[in-house]
Amino acid sequence: MPSWLTDTLKWGGSAVAIVFAAALIWVKQSAPDAEGAPSAAPVEVYWVLLAVGVIAAIFGFAVASAQRRA
């Protein structure tokens, strides 16, 4: 696998995971609307993108580690 792809997986996946973890924290701590209705933020999408980022980062680090050993 090319090194640019493993770097993209490692650092891009890490960045996606950090951004969406922060988004989840922000959405969970935000106050409800003035009417008392819950936030309309797509929380499930944030969870999915957080998981995708974590999986991409883990895969990128694992592949980079395997390439260094080879």
mmCIF file of C-alpha atoms in Angstrom:
data_model
loop_
_atom_site.group_PDB
_atom_site.id
_atom_site.type_symbol
_atom_site.label_atom_id
_atom_site.label_comp_id
_atom_site.label_asym_id
_atom_site.label_seq_id
_atom_site.Cartn_x
_atom_site.Cartn_y
_atom_site.Cartn_z
ATOM 1 C CA MET A 1 0.000 0.000 0.000
ATOM 2 C CA PRO A 2 1.439 3.434 -0.853
ATOM 3 C CA SER A 3 2.733 5.481 2.042
ATOM 4 C CA TRP A 4 0.524 8.446 1.154
ATOM 5 C CA LEU A 5 -2.541 6.243 1.586
ATOM 6 C CA THR A 6 -1.495 4.958 4.997
ATOM 7 C CA ASP A 7 -0.708 8.517 6.081
ATOM 8 C CA THR A 8 -4.128 9.639 4.874
ATOM 9 C CA LEU A 9 -5.804 6.816 6.778
ATOM 10 C CA LYS A 10 -3.789 7.462 9.942
ATOM 11 C CA TRP A 11 -4.060 11.222 10.160
ATOM 12 C CA GLY A 12 -7.310 11.716 8.275
ATOM 13 C CA GLY A 13 -9.050 9.058 10.336
ATOM 14 C CA SER A 14 -7.679 10.579 13.515
ATOM 15 C CA ALA A 15 -8.854 14.046 12.478
ATOM 16 C CA VAL A 16 -12.341 12.799 11.600
ATOM 17 C CA ALA A 17 -12.599 10.975 14.924
ATOM 18 C CA ILE A 18 -11.500 14.048 16.896
ATOM 19 C CA VAL A 19 -13.824 16.419 15.049
ATOM 20 C CA PHE A 20 -16.872 14.221 15.486
ATOM 21 C CA ALA A 21 -16.066 13.404 19.109
ATOM 22 C CA ALA A 22 -15.983 17.146 19.760
ATOM 23 C CA ALA A 23 -19.246 17.563 17.825
ATOM 24 C CA LEU A 24 -20.910 14.874 19.936
ATOM 25 C CA ILE A 25 -19.746 16.516 23.143
ATOM 26 C CA TRP A 26 -20.968 19.895 21.941
ATOM 27 C CA VAL A 27 -24.370 18.581 20.861
ATOM 28 C CA LYS A 28 -24.888 16.662 24.105
ATOM 29 C CA GLN A 29 -24.015 19.730 26.212
ATOM 30 C CA SER A 30 -26.003 22.263 24.208
ATOM 31 C CA ALA A 31 -29.217 23.470 25.746
ATOM 32 C CA PRO A 32 -32.541 22.578 24.121
ATOM 33 C CA ASP A 33 -34.284 25.110 21.901
ATOM 34 C CA ALA A 34 -36.418 27.864 23.388
ATOM 35 C CA GLU A 35 -39.543 25.738 22.965
ATOM 36 C CA GLY A 36 -37.936 22.907 24.916
ATOM 37 C CA ALA A 37 -37.655 20.684 21.859
ATOM 38 C CA PRO A 38 -34.537 18.531 21.618
ATOM 39 C CA SER A 39 -31.811 19.485 19.198
ATOM 40 C CA ALA A 40 -32.351 18.459 15.583
ATOM 41 C CA ALA A 41 -28.687 17.551 15.157
ATOM 42 C CA PRO A 42 -28.181 14.178 13.459
ATOM 43 C CA VAL A 43 -26.505 12.493 16.427
ATOM 44 C CA GLU A 44 -26.565 9.064 14.788
ATOM 45 C CA VAL A 45 -24.569 10.417 11.854
ATOM 46 C CA TYR A 46 -21.983 11.822 14.271
ATOM 47 C CA TRP A 47 -21.629 8.402 15.919
ATOM 48 C CA VAL A 48 -21.225 6.661 12.561
ATOM 49 C CA LEU A 49 -18.595 9.143 11.367
ATOM 50 C CA LEU A 50 -16.766 8.867 14.688
ATOM 51 C CA ALA A 51 -16.646 5.078 14.279
ATOM 52 C CA VAL A 52 -15.492 5.378 10.657
ATOM 53 C CA GLY A 53 -12.698 7.741 11.692
ATOM 54 C CA VAL A 54 -11.532 5.451 14.483
ATOM 55 C CA ILE A 55 -11.582 2.395 12.220
ATOM 56 C CA ALA A 56 -9.677 4.221 9.461
ATOM 57 C CA ALA A 57 -7.057 5.433 11.930
ATOM 58 C CA ILE A 58 -6.591 1.979 13.450
ATOM 59 C CA PHE A 59 -6.292 0.402 10.002
ATOM 60 C CA GLY A 60 -3.802 3.063 8.888
ATOM 61 C CA PHE A 61 -1.602 2.617 11.950
ATOM 62 C CA ALA A 62 -1.750 -1.184 11.646
ATOM 63 C CA VAL A 63 -0.766 -1.143 7.975
ATOM 64 C CA ALA A 64 2.039 1.351 8.598
ATOM 65 C CA SER A 65 3.334 -0.834 11.423
ATOM 66 C CA ALA A 66 3.228 -3.927 9.211
ATOM 67 C CA GLN A 67 5.079 -2.106 6.437
ATOM 68 C CA ARG A 68 7.843 -1.047 8.825
ATOM 69 C CA ARG A 69 8.324 -4.653 9.976
ATOM 70 C CA ALA A 70 8.502 -5.993 6.434
#
